[in-house]
CSV table of C-alpha atoms in Angstrom, one decimal:
chain,number,residue,atom,x,y,z
A,1,MET,CA,78.1,35.0,-45.3
A,2,GLU,CA,76.5,31.8,-44.0
A,3,PRO,CA,72.8,32.0,-43.0
A,4,ALA,CA,72.0,31.8,-39.3
A,5,LEU,CA,71.0,28.3,-38.2
A,6,GLY,CA,69.6,29.1,-34.7
A,7,LYS,CA,66.3,30.5,-35.7
A,8,PRO,CA,64.7,27.1,-36.8
A,9,GLY,CA,65.9,25.5,-33.6
A,10,PHE,CA,64.4,28.3,-31.6
A,11,PHE,CA,60.9,27.8,-33.2
A,12,ARG,CA,61.2,24.1,-32.8
A,13,ASN,CA,61.8,24.4,-29.0
A,14,VAL,CA,58.9,26.8,-28.6
A,15,MET,CA,56.5,24.4,-30.5
A,16,VAL,CA,57.7,21.4,-28.4
A,17,ARG,CA,57.2,23.3,-25.2
A,18,LEU,CA,53.7,24.4,-26.3
A,19,LEU,CA,52.8,20.9,-27.2
A,20,VAL,CA,54.0,19.6,-23.8
A,21,PHE,CA,52.1,22.3,-22.0
A,22,GLY,CA,48.9,21.5,-24.0
A,23,VAL,CA,49.2,17.8,-23.1
A,24,PHE,CA,49.7,18.7,-19.5
A,25,VAL,CA,46.5,20.9,-19.5
A,26,VAL,CA,44.5,18.1,-21.1
A,27,ILE,CA,45.7,15.6,-18.5
A,28,VAL,CA,45.0,17.9,-15.6
A,29,ARG,CA,41.5,18.8,-17.0
A,30,PHE,CA,40.7,15.1,-17.7
A,31,ALA,CA,41.8,14.2,-14.1
A,32,TYR,CA,39.6,17.0,-12.7
A,33,VAL,CA,36.5,15.9,-14.7
A,34,ILE,CA,36.8,12.3,-13.7
A,35,THR,CA,38.1,12.3,-10.1
A,36,VAL,CA,36.9,15.7,-8.7
A,37,ALA,CA,33.8,16.7,-10.6
A,38,GLY,CA,32.6,13.1,-10.9
A,39,GLU,CA,31.4,13.5,-14.5
A,40,SER,CA,31.7,11.2,-17.5
A,41,CYS,CA,33.5,11.8,-20.7
A,42,THR,CA,30.3,12.4,-22.6
A,43,VAL,CA,29.4,15.7,-21.1
A,44,GLY,CA,31.8,17.7,-23.3
A,45,ASP,CA,34.2,18.7,-20.6
A,46,PHE,CA,37.4,18.8,-22.7
A,47,CYS,CA,37.3,15.0,-23.2
A,48,PHE,CA,38.3,13.3,-26.4
A,49,PHE,CA,37.1,9.7,-25.8
A,50,SER,CA,33.7,8.1,-25.4
A,51,ILE,CA,35.0,4.6,-24.4
A,52,PRO,CA,34.3,3.4,-20.9
A,53,GLN,CA,36.4,5.2,-18.3
A,54,ARG,CA,38.0,3.8,-15.2
A,55,VAL,CA,36.8,5.5,-12.0
A,56,ASN,CA,38.3,5.3,-8.6
A,57,LEU,CA,35.6,4.5,-6.0
A,58,ALA,CA,36.7,4.7,-2.4
A,59,VAL,CA,34.8,2.0,-0.5
A,60,ALA,CA,35.2,0.2,2.7
A,61,GLY,CA,37.4,-2.9,2.3
A,62,ALA,CA,35.8,-6.3,2.3
A,63,GLY,CA,36.1,-8.4,5.5
A,64,SER,CA,34.8,-6.9,8.7
A,65,GLY,CA,33.7,-3.7,7.1
A,66,ARG,CA,35.4,-1.8,9.9
A,67,GLY,CA,38.9,-1.5,8.4
A,68,PRO,CA,40.4,1.5,6.6
A,69,LEU,CA,39.1,2.7,3.3
A,70,ALA,CA,40.6,1.0,0.3
A,71,ALA,CA,40.5,2.4,-3.2
A,72,ARG,CA,39.2,-0.1,-5.8
A,73,THR,CA,39.0,0.6,-9.5
A,74,ILE,CA,36.0,-0.7,-11.5
A,75,ALA,CA,35.0,-0.2,-15.1
A,76,VAL,CA,31.6,1.4,-15.6
A,77,SER,CA,30.0,2.5,-18.8
A,78,SER,CA,30.2,6.2,-19.7
A,79,GLY,CA,27.3,8.2,-18.5
A,80,GLU,CA,27.1,6.3,-15.2
A,81,THR,CA,29.8,8.1,-13.2
A,82,SER,CA,27.9,11.0,-11.7
A,83,LYS,CA,28.3,11.9,-8.1
A,84,GLU,CA,24.9,10.5,-7.3
A,85,TRP,CA,25.7,7.2,-9.1
A,86,ILE,CA,29.1,6.8,-7.3
A,87,GLY,CA,27.4,7.8,-4.0
A,88,ALA,CA,24.8,5.0,-4.5
A,89,VAL,CA,27.6,2.4,-5.1
A,90,ARG,CA,29.4,3.5,-2.0
A,91,PHE,CA,26.1,3.3,0.0
A,92,TYR,CA,25.3,-0.2,-1.1
A,93,SER,CA,28.9,-1.3,-0.6
A,94,SER,CA,28.6,-0.3,3.0
A,95,VAL,CA,25.2,-2.0,3.3
A,96,PHE,CA,26.5,-5.3,1.9
A,97,GLN,CA,29.6,-5.3,4.1
A,98,ASP,CA,27.4,-4.9,7.1
A,99,LEU,CA,25.3,-7.9,5.9
A,100,MET,CA,28.5,-9.9,5.4
A,101,ALA,CA,29.6,-9.0,8.9
A,102,GLY,CA,26.2,-10.3,10.2
A,103,GLY,CA,26.6,-13.6,8.3
A,104,TYR,CA,23.8,-12.9,5.8
A,105,LEU,CA,26.0,-12.6,2.7
A,106,SER,CA,29.3,-14.1,1.6
A,107,PRO,CA,31.6,-13.8,-1.5
A,108,GLU,CA,30.3,-17.2,-2.6
A,109,SER,CA,26.6,-16.2,-2.5
A,110,LYS,CA,24.8,-16.3,-5.9
A,111,SER,CA,23.0,-13.0,-5.8
A,112,LEU,CA,20.2,-11.1,-7.5
A,113,CYS,CA,19.3,-7.5,-7.3
A,114,VAL,CA,15.6,-7.0,-8.2
A,115,GLU,CA,14.3,-3.8,-9.9
A,116,SER,CA,17.8,-2.4,-10.4
A,117,PRO,CA,17.7,-0.2,-13.5
A,118,ALA,CA,21.0,1.6,-12.9
A,119,GLY,CA,22.8,-1.4,-11.4
A,120,GLN,CA,24.6,0.4,-8.6
A,121,ASP,CA,23.8,-2.4,-6.2
A,122,VAL,CA,25.1,-5.0,-8.6
A,123,VAL,CA,28.4,-3.0,-9.0
A,124,ALA,CA,28.6,-2.7,-5.2
A,125,LEU,CA,28.3,-6.5,-4.7
A,126,ARG,CA,31.0,-7.2,-7.3
A,127,GLU,CA,33.2,-4.5,-5.8
A,128,ILE,CA,33.2,-6.2,-2.4
A,129,GLY,CA,33.9,-9.6,-3.9
A,130,VAL,CA,30.5,-11.1,-4.6
A,131,VAL,CA,31.3,-11.9,-8.2
A,132,ASP,CA,28.3,-14.0,-9.1
A,133,ALA,CA,25.8,-11.1,-8.9
A,134,VAL,CA,23.3,-9.9,-11.5
A,135,GLY,CA,20.4,-7.5,-11.6
A,136,ILE,CA,17.0,-7.3,-13.4
A,137,ALA,CA,14.9,-4.4,-14.5
A,138,LYS,CA,12.2,-3.6,-17.0
A,139,LYS,CA,14.8,-1.5,-18.9
A,140,PRO,CA,18.0,-3.5,-18.6
A,141,SER,CA,21.6,-2.1,-18.6
A,142,LYS,CA,23.6,-5.0,-19.9
A,143,PRO,CA,25.7,-6.9,-19.0
A,144,LEU,CA,25.1,-6.3,-15.3
A,145,VAL,CA,21.3,-5.8,-15.4
A,146,LYS,CA,19.2,-8.1,-17.5
A,147,SER,CA,15.5,-7.8,-18.6
A,148,GLY,CA,13.0,-8.8,-15.9
A,149,GLU,CA,10.5,-7.6,-13.3
A,150,GLY,CA,9.9,-8.3,-9.6
A,151,LYS,CA,6.6,-9.9,-10.4
A,152,ARG,CA,8.2,-12.1,-13.1
A,153,ILE,CA,11.7,-13.0,-12.2
A,154,PRO,CA,13.3,-14.8,-15.3
A,155,PHE,CA,15.1,-17.5,-13.3
A,156,GLY,CA,14.3,-21.0,-12.1
A,157,GLU,CA,13.3,-22.1,-8.6
A,158,ASP,CA,15.8,-22.0,-5.8
A,159,SER,CA,18.3,-20.1,-8.0
A,160,PHE,CA,19.8,-17.6,-5.5
A,161,ASP,CA,21.4,-17.5,-2.1
A,162,PHE,CA,20.8,-13.8,-1.7
A,163,ILE,CA,18.2,-11.5,-3.2
A,164,PHE,CA,18.2,-7.7,-2.7
A,165,SER,CA,15.5,-5.1,-3.5
A,166,ALA,CA,16.3,-1.5,-2.9
A,167,ALA,CA,14.7,1.9,-3.4
A,168,GLY,CA,11.3,0.7,-2.3
A,169,GLY,CA,11.0,-1.6,-5.4
A,170,ILE,CA,8.3,-3.7,-3.8
A,171,GLU,CA,6.3,-0.6,-2.7
A,172,ARG,CA,6.2,0.7,-6.2
A,173,SER,CA,5.2,-2.7,-7.7
A,174,SER,CA,1.6,-3.0,-9.0
A,175,ALA,CA,1.6,-6.6,-7.8
A,176,PRO,CA,3.4,-6.9,-4.5
A,177,VAL,CA,1.9,-10.3,-3.8
A,178,GLU,CA,3.3,-11.7,-7.0
A,179,PHE,CA,6.6,-9.9,-6.3
A,180,ALA,CA,6.9,-11.6,-2.9
A,181,ALA,CA,5.9,-15.0,-4.4
A,182,GLU,CA,8.6,-14.7,-7.1
A,183,VAL,CA,11.3,-13.8,-4.5
A,184,GLY,CA,10.2,-16.9,-2.5
A,185,ARG,CA,10.2,-19.1,-5.6
A,186,THR,CA,13.7,-18.1,-6.7
A,187,LEU,CA,15.4,-18.0,-3.3
A,188,ARG,CA,17.0,-21.2,-2.1
A,189,PRO,CA,15.9,-22.7,1.3
A,190,GLY,CA,17.9,-21.0,3.9
A,191,GLY,CA,18.6,-18.1,1.5
A,192,ILE,CA,18.4,-14.4,2.5
A,193,ALA,CA,16.2,-11.7,1.0
A,194,VAL,CA,16.9,-8.1,2.0
A,195,PHE,CA,14.5,-5.2,1.3
A,196,HIS,CA,14.8,-1.5,1.7
A,197,VAL,CA,11.3,0.0,2.3
A,198,LYS,CA,9.6,2.9,3.9
A,199,ALA,CA,7.6,0.8,6.3
A,200,ASN,CA,7.8,3.1,9.4
A,201,ASP,CA,4.7,2.0,11.3
A,202,THR,CA,3.5,-1.3,12.7
A,203,TYR,CA,0.6,-1.6,10.2
A,204,SER,CA,2.8,-1.3,7.1
A,205,PHE,CA,5.5,-3.5,8.7
A,206,ASN,CA,3.1,-6.3,9.3
A,207,SER,CA,1.4,-5.9,6.0
A,208,PHE,CA,4.9,-6.4,4.4
A,209,VAL,CA,5.7,-9.4,6.5
A,210,ASP,CA,2.3,-11.0,5.7
A,211,LEU,CA,3.3,-11.0,2.0
A,212,PHE,CA,6.0,-13.6,2.6
A,213,ASN,CA,4.5,-17.0,3.7
A,214,CYS,CA,7.9,-18.6,2.9
A,215,CYS,CA,10.1,-16.6,5.2
A,216,LYS,CA,10.7,-15.3,8.7
A,217,VAL,CA,12.1,-11.9,9.7
A,218,GLU,CA,15.7,-12.2,10.8
A,219,LYS,CA,16.4,-8.6,11.4
A,220,SER,CA,14.6,-5.2,11.1
A,221,HIS,CA,16.3,-1.9,11.7
A,222,ASP,CA,16.4,1.7,10.4
A,223,ILE,CA,19.3,3.2,8.4
A,224,GLU,CA,19.9,6.6,6.8
A,225,GLY,CA,19.4,6.8,3.1
A,226,PHE,CA,21.8,8.4,0.6
A,227,ASP,CA,19.4,10.7,-1.3
A,228,SER,CA,16.2,12.7,-0.8
A,229,SER,CA,13.9,10.0,-2.4
A,230,MET,CA,14.4,7.8,0.7
A,231,PRO,CA,16.1,9.7,3.4
A,232,HIS,CA,15.1,7.1,6.0
A,233,ILE,CA,15.1,3.4,5.2
A,234,ARG,CA,13.7,0.4,7.0
A,235,GLU,CA,16.0,-2.6,6.2
A,236,LEU,CA,14.3,-5.9,6.5
A,237,VAL,CA,16.3,-9.2,6.4
A,238,LEU,CA,14.2,-12.3,5.7
A,239,ARG,CA,15.3,-16.0,5.7
A,240,LYS,CA,13.5,-18.6,3.6
A,241,GLU,CA,12.2,-21.5,5.6
A,242,GLY,CA,9.9,-23.2,3.1
A,243,ALA,CA,6.1,-23.2,3.1
A,244,ARG,CA,4.7,-21.7,6.3
A,245,VAL,CA,1.2,-22.4,7.6
A,246,SER,CA,-0.6,-19.3,8.7
A,247,SER,CA,-1.5,-20.5,12.2
A,248,ASP,CA,-0.3,-17.4,14.0
A,249,PRO,CA,-3.0,-16.0,16.2
A,250,LYS,CA,-2.3,-12.5,15.0
A,251,SER,CA,-4.3,-13.3,11.9
A,252,GLY,CA,-6.4,-15.9,10.1
A,253,SER,CA,-9.3,-18.1,11.2
A,254,SER,CA,-9.5,-20.7,13.9
A,255,SER,CA,-11.2,-24.1,13.6
A,256,ASN,CA,-14.6,-22.7,14.3
A,257,GLY,CA,-14.4,-20.1,11.6
A,258,LYS,CA,-13.9,-17.2,13.9
A,259,CYS,CA,-10.9,-14.9,13.5
A,260,TYR,CA,-8.5,-12.9,15.6
A,261,VAL,CA,-7.9,-9.3,14.8
A,262,PRO,CA,-4.1,-8.7,14.8
A,263,GLY,CA,-2.7,-6.8,17.7
A,264,TYR,CA,-1.2,-4.1,15.5
A,265,LYS,CA,-4.8,-3.4,14.1
A,266,GLN,CA,-6.1,-3.2,17.7
A,267,GLU,CA,-3.6,-0.6,18.5
A,268,LEU,CA,-5.0,1.7,15.8
A,269,VAL,CA,-8.3,1.8,17.6
A,270,ASN,CA,-6.7,3.7,20.4
A,271,HIS,CA,-5.9,6.5,18.0
A,272,ALA,CA,-9.4,6.7,16.6
A,273,GLU,CA,-11.8,9.6,17.3
A,274,PRO,CA,-13.9,9.0,20.5
A,275,LEU,CA,-17.4,7.6,20.2
A,276,ILE,CA,-20.3,9.9,20.9
A,277,GLU,CA,-21.5,8.4,24.2
A,278,GLU,CA,-24.4,10.6,24.9
A,279,GLU,CA,-27.4,10.4,22.6
A,280,PRO,CA,-27.6,13.6,20.5
A,281,LEU,CA,-30.8,15.6,20.7
A,282,LYS,CA,-30.3,16.6,17.0
A,283,PRO,CA,-28.6,13.6,15.5
A,284,TRP,CA,-28.9,15.0,11.9
A,285,ILE,CA,-26.5,17.7,13.0
A,286,THR,CA,-24.3,16.0,15.5
A,287,LEU,CA,-23.5,12.9,13.5
A,288,LYS,CA,-22.9,14.9,10.3
A,289,ARG,CA,-20.5,17.2,12.1
A,290,ASN,CA,-18.7,14.2,13.6
A,291,VAL,CA,-17.5,13.2,10.1
A,292,LYS,CA,-15.0,16.1,10.3
A,293,ASN,CA,-13.5,14.4,13.4
A,294,ILE,CA,-12.9,11.0,11.8
A,295,LYS,CA,-9.3,9.8,11.8
A,296,TYR,CA,-9.1,7.8,8.6
A,297,LEU,CA,-6.8,4.8,8.6
A,298,PRO,CA,-4.7,6.0,5.6
A,299,SER,CA,-4.0,9.2,7.5
A,300,MET,CA,-2.4,7.2,10.3
A,301,VAL,CA,-0.5,4.5,8.5
A,302,ASP,CA,1.1,3.6,5.1
A,303,ILE,CA,-1.1,1.2,3.1
A,304,SER,CA,1.4,0.4,0.4
A,305,PHE,CA,2.0,-3.3,1.0
A,306,LYS,CA,-1.4,-4.5,-0.2
A,307,ASN,CA,-2.5,-6.6,-3.1
A,308,ARG,CA,-5.7,-4.8,-4.0
A,309,TYR,CA,-7.6,-1.8,-2.7
A,310,VAL,CA,-11.4,-2.4,-2.3
A,311,TYR,CA,-14.3,-0.2,-1.1
A,312,VAL,CA,-17.5,-2.1,-0.3
A,313,ASP,CA,-20.6,0.1,0.0
A,314,VAL,CA,-23.4,-1.9,1.6
A,315,GLY,CA,-26.6,-0.1,1.0
A,316,ALA,CA,-25.1,2.2,-1.6
A,317,ARG,CA,-28.3,3.7,-2.9
A,318,SER,CA,-27.5,6.3,-5.6
A,319,TYR,CA,-24.0,6.9,-6.9
A,320,GLY,CA,-24.0,10.4,-5.3
A,321,SER,CA,-25.2,9.2,-1.9
A,322,SER,CA,-21.7,8.3,-0.7
A,323,ILE,CA,-19.5,6.8,-3.4
A,324,GLY,CA,-19.4,9.9,-5.6
A,325,SER,CA,-19.9,12.6,-2.9
A,326,TRP,CA,-17.7,11.2,-0.2
A,327,PHE,CA,-15.5,8.2,-0.9
A,328,ARG,CA,-14.1,9.3,-4.3
A,329,LYS,CA,-13.7,12.9,-3.2
A,330,GLN,CA,-12.8,12.8,0.5
A,331,TYR,CA,-11.4,9.5,1.5
A,332,PRO,CA,-7.5,9.6,1.6
A,333,LYS,CA,-6.4,6.9,-0.8
A,334,GLN,CA,-2.6,7.5,-0.9
A,335,ASN,CA,-2.8,7.6,-4.7
A,336,LYS,CA,-4.1,4.0,-4.8
A,337,THR,CA,-6.8,2.9,-7.2
A,338,PHE,CA,-9.8,1.3,-5.4
A,339,HIS,CA,-12.3,-1.0,-7.0
A,340,VAL,CA,-15.8,-0.3,-5.7
A,341,TYR,CA,-18.5,-2.8,-5.0
A,342,ALA,CA,-21.9,-1.2,-4.7
A,343,ILE,CA,-24.5,-3.4,-3.0
A,344,GLU,CA,-28.0,-2.1,-3.5
A,345,ALA,CA,-31.2,-4.0,-3.6
A,346,ASP,CA,-33.5,-1.1,-4.8
A,347,LYS,CA,-33.7,-1.5,-8.6
A,348,HIS,CA,-34.6,2.2,-8.8
A,349,PHE,CA,-30.8,3.0,-8.5
A,350,HIS,CA,-29.4,0.2,-10.7
A,351,LYS,CA,-29.3,1.9,-14.1
A,352,GLU,CA,-27.0,4.8,-13.1
A,353,TYR,CA,-24.3,2.4,-12.2
A,354,GLU,CA,-24.1,0.9,-15.7
A,355,LEU,CA,-21.8,3.6,-17.1
A,356,LYS,CA,-19.7,4.0,-13.9
A,357,LYS,CA,-16.1,2.8,-14.4
A,358,GLY,CA,-14.4,0.9,-11.6
A,359,ILE,CA,-17.7,0.0,-9.9
A,360,THR,CA,-19.3,-3.5,-9.7
A,361,LEU,CA,-23.0,-3.4,-8.8
A,362,LEU,CA,-24.4,-6.2,-6.8
A,363,PRO,CA,-28.2,-5.8,-7.2
A,364,TYR,CA,-29.2,-7.8,-4.2
A,365,ALA,CA,-29.7,-7.3,-0.5
A,366,ALA,CA,-26.8,-8.1,1.9
A,367,TRP,CA,-28.1,-10.7,4.4
A,368,VAL,CA,-27.0,-13.6,6.6
A,369,LYS,CA,-27.9,-16.3,4.1
A,370,ASN,CA,-29.0,-16.8,0.6
A,371,GLU,CA,-32.8,-16.5,0.5
A,372,THR,CA,-35.7,-14.5,-0.9
A,373,LEU,CA,-36.6,-11.4,1.2
A,374,THR,CA,-39.4,-8.8,1.3
A,375,PHE,CA,-38.1,-5.3,0.7
A,376,GLU,CA,-40.1,-2.3,1.9
A,377,ILE,CA,-39.6,1.3,0.6
A,378,ASN,CA,-40.9,3.7,3.2
A,379,GLY,CA,-39.7,7.2,3.9
A,380,ASP,CA,-39.0,8.3,7.4
A,381,PRO,CA,-40.0,11.9,8.3
A,382,GLY,CA,-36.7,12.2,10.2
A,383,ASP,CA,-34.7,11.3,7.1
A,384,LYS,CA,-35.8,14.1,4.8
A,385,GLU,CA,-32.2,15.0,3.8
A,386,LYS,CA,-31.4,11.4,2.7
A,387,VAL,CA,-34.7,11.1,0.8
A,388,ALA,CA,-34.0,14.4,-1.0
A,389,ALA,CA,-30.5,13.1,-1.9
A,390,ALA,CA,-32.1,10.0,-3.4
A,391,LYS,CA,-34.5,12.0,-5.5
A,392,GLY,CA,-37.5,11.4,-3.3
A,393,ARG,CA,-36.9,7.7,-2.9
A,394,GLY,CA,-37.5,6.4,0.7
A,395,MET,CA,-35.3,4.0,2.7
A,396,GLY,CA,-35.4,0.2,2.1
A,397,ARG,CA,-35.8,-2.4,4.8
A,398,ILE,CA,-35.6,-6.1,4.4
A,399,GLN,CA,-37.2,-9.1,6.1
A,400,PRO,CA,-37.5,-12.9,5.4
A,401,VAL,CA,-40.6,-13.8,3.4
A,402,LYS,CA,-41.7,-16.1,6.1
A,403,ASN,CA,-41.7,-13.3,8.6
A,404,PRO,CA,-43.3,-10.3,6.9
A,405,GLY,CA,-44.5,-8.6,10.0
A,406,GLY,CA,-43.2,-5.2,11.2
A,407,PHE,CA,-43.6,-3.3,7.9
A,408,ASP,CA,-46.0,-0.4,8.1
A,409,GLY,CA,-47.6,0.0,4.7
A,410,GLY,CA,-44.8,1.0,2.4
A,411,GLU,CA,-44.0,-0.2,-1.1
A,412,ILE,CA,-43.1,-3.9,-0.8
A,413,GLU,CA,-41.2,-6.1,-3.2
A,414,ARG,CA,-39.6,-9.5,-3.2
A,415,ILE,CA,-35.8,-9.5,-3.7
A,416,GLN,CA,-32.9,-11.9,-3.5
A,417,GLY,CA,-30.8,-11.7,-0.4
A,418,PHE,CA,-27.2,-13.2,-0.3
A,419,ASP,CA,-24.9,-14.3,2.4
A,420,PHE,CA,-22.7,-11.2,2.6
A,421,ALA,CA,-20.1,-12.6,5.0
A,422,ASP,CA,-19.6,-15.6,2.7
A,423,TRP,CA,-19.3,-13.3,-0.4
A,424,LEU,CA,-16.8,-11.2,1.4
A,425,LYS,CA,-14.6,-14.2,2.3
A,426,ASN,CA,-14.7,-15.3,-1.4
A,427,THR,CA,-14.0,-11.8,-2.8
A,428,VAL,CA,-11.2,-10.3,-0.8
A,429,SER,CA,-8.2,-11.7,1.1
A,430,GLU,CA,-6.0,-10.7,4.1
A,431,ASN,CA,-3.5,-9.1,1.7
A,432,ASP,CA,-6.2,-6.7,0.4
A,433,PHE,CA,-7.0,-3.3,1.9
A,434,VAL,CA,-10.7,-3.3,2.5
A,435,VAL,CA,-12.9,-0.3,3.4
A,436,MET,CA,-16.6,-0.8,4.1
A,437,LYS,CA,-19.5,1.6,4.6
A,438,MET,CA,-22.7,0.0,5.9
A,439,ASP,CA,-26.1,1.7,5.8
A,440,VAL,CA,-28.7,-1.0,5.9
A,441,GLU,CA,-31.6,0.4,7.8
A,442,GLY,CA,-31.3,-1.7,10.9
A,443,THR,CA,-30.0,-4.9,9.4
A,444,GLU,CA,-26.6,-4.1,10.8
A,445,PHE,CA,-27.7,-5.9,14.0
A,446,ASP,CA,-27.9,-9.1,11.9
A,447,LEU,CA,-24.9,-8.6,9.6
A,448,ILE,CA,-22.2,-7.6,12.1
A,449,PRO,CA,-22.6,-10.7,14.3
A,450,ARG,CA,-22.5,-12.8,11.2
A,451,LEU,CA,-19.2,-11.2,10.2
A,452,PHE,CA,-17.8,-12.1,13.5
A,453,GLU,CA,-19.3,-15.6,13.4
A,454,THR,CA,-17.7,-16.4,10.1
A,455,GLY,CA,-14.4,-14.6,10.7
A,456,ALA,CA,-15.0,-12.3,7.7
A,457,ILE,CA,-14.7,-9.2,10.0
A,458,CYS,CA,-10.9,-9.7,10.0
A,459,LEU,CA,-10.8,-9.0,6.3
A,460,VAL,CA,-12.1,-5.5,6.8
A,461,ASP,CA,-9.6,-2.8,7.7
A,462,GLU,CA,-12.0,0.1,8.3
A,463,ILE,CA,-15.7,0.4,8.7
A,464,PHE,CA,-18.1,3.4,8.5
A,465,LEU,CA,-21.3,2.2,10.1
A,466,GLU,CA,-24.6,4.0,10.4
A,467,CYS,CA,-26.5,2.5,13.3
A,468,HIS,CA,-30.3,2.9,13.1
A,469,TYR,CA,-32.3,3.5,16.3
A,470,ASN,CA,-35.5,5.3,17.4
A,471,ARG,CA,-33.9,8.7,17.3
A,472,TRP,CA,-35.5,12.1,17.8
A,473,GLN,CA,-37.2,13.3,14.7
A,474,ARG,CA,-36.3,16.5,12.9
A,475,CYS,CA,-39.9,17.1,11.9
A,476,CYS,CA,-41.6,16.5,15.2
A,477,PRO,CA,-39.8,17.8,18.3
A,478,GLY,CA,-40.1,15.5,21.3
A,479,GLN,CA,-41.1,12.5,19.2
A,480,ARG,CA,-39.0,9.5,18.3
A,481,SER,CA,-38.9,7.7,15.0
A,482,PRO,CA,-41.3,4.7,15.0
A,483,LYS,CA,-39.4,3.0,12.2
A,484,TYR,CA,-36.8,1.4,14.4
A,485,GLU,CA,-37.0,-0.5,17.7
A,486,LYS,CA,-33.3,-0.3,18.8
A,487,THR,CA,-32.1,2.4,21.1
A,488,TYR,CA,-29.1,4.6,21.0
A,489,ASP,CA,-27.6,2.6,23.9
A,490,GLN,CA,-27.8,-0.5,21.8
A,491,CYS,CA,-26.1,1.2,19.0
A,492,LEU,CA,-23.4,2.4,21.3
A,493,GLN,CA,-22.9,-1.2,22.6
A,494,LEU,CA,-22.5,-2.3,19.0
A,495,PHE,CA,-19.8,0.3,18.2
A,496,THR,CA,-18.1,-0.4,21.5
A,497,SER,CA,-18.0,-4.2,21.0
A,498,LEU,CA,-16.5,-3.7,17.5
A,499,ARG,CA,-13.7,-1.4,18.9
A,500,GLN,CA,-13.0,-3.7,21.8
A,501,SER,CA,-12.5,-6.5,19.3
A,502,GLY,CA,-9.9,-4.4,17.5
A,503,VAL,CA,-12.1,-3.3,14.6
A,504,LEU,CA,-11.6,0.3,13.5
A,505,VAL,CA,-15.2,1.5,13.2
A,506,HIS,CA,-16.5,5.0,12.8
A,507,GLN,CA,-20.0,6.4,13.6
A,508,TRP,CA,-21.6,7.3,10.3
A,509,TRP,CA,-24.8,9.2,9.5
């Protein structure tokens, strides 16, 4: 009998069908991972290849940006096809198409994306037809993103027609002034720079604009972000016009040296705590309690777009008097690092500043000009709390050597005074955030007018001023301090004049 021949054919058919079914499962699983789950082939989801995958991104078609969605296929490296990554590309594609519709971007624009580590914005530009687009980041993702930083853009002058900075890149920069200067340097005249920032108040908006002397604002509007890191975005469109002289009356100095406090700073005064208009019978209690009512500037606005952060303590006395006990512990700094200038003429306090980091001691007296002064140490019975905080050291008052009258028998020394307003103008700029505390035992009536006269007052964002007057004494009910001649009304006039001029000043104690 002949052996049966059908059995091998049966097994062959079964194996072929199993193989076909297996291939079908692999294809379905692969399609699910890539097109539905939005994952890459490196996550171990039944994938067999680690080569770049091709991903379908549904983005709005180029042109008006209002047409039907068109599917375009782009090649992206494996590991960069997550849902979030694809969502970012779609978001930026929509942003760029709106900019095209507004005439700010074209397919011929040579474009740069600054601080773009993942390159989604570069991919989006190429996806909508802007083929000459590249990004820079500290950690590059070649070939789309090259090595570079916003504060050191590795391209020549006038290289680009369009520069884009997303995700608050300039806000996170440690050198926003250099960042802005580099954008201005590499942008061609007439070119467009677009920034996505969190500038949601007039102070931060104007601080941002002040960084760019080369450009003017073409458009500013709010858009919805695509992730939780920046749910609300302020999109700012700037056009390069070349060097621009800062003659705008909102800032800067006039021909006579005086300055104009910007209107957006003046608006902040309206939100400050009210002044104490009636003279307190117990000022050592009332003024101290008033500190709790102070509305600090960083609690009202975003202070991100500043070059440096500076605290100037005029009449600093010991480190613990205000720098250590108040400014470093209580002042809201928005995670910014402030450099501190301690101005203190009394050599009794100088040594303790030698080991303090981030503090520059100026061992002189703040004054209206450079000259030798007489310096008197004389405790006031009404200032026992301050004297105790300074380890028994009394308060210091200064007068010119040629006019030594008015002192009443305290310890007198000769010290060097310096032109404080002139020093301030040479130390800080309009792009710095400057906080000042002034406790100078009556000299405020000389220093404040000098700050206005020279225009230096416009460099200060916030002032904490202790005004000295013949207040009621804690030790002796019914008696006023003989140490000062000014009255509380004169102090109130000084505070009022500062606020009416647009200076955010607080009553200090």
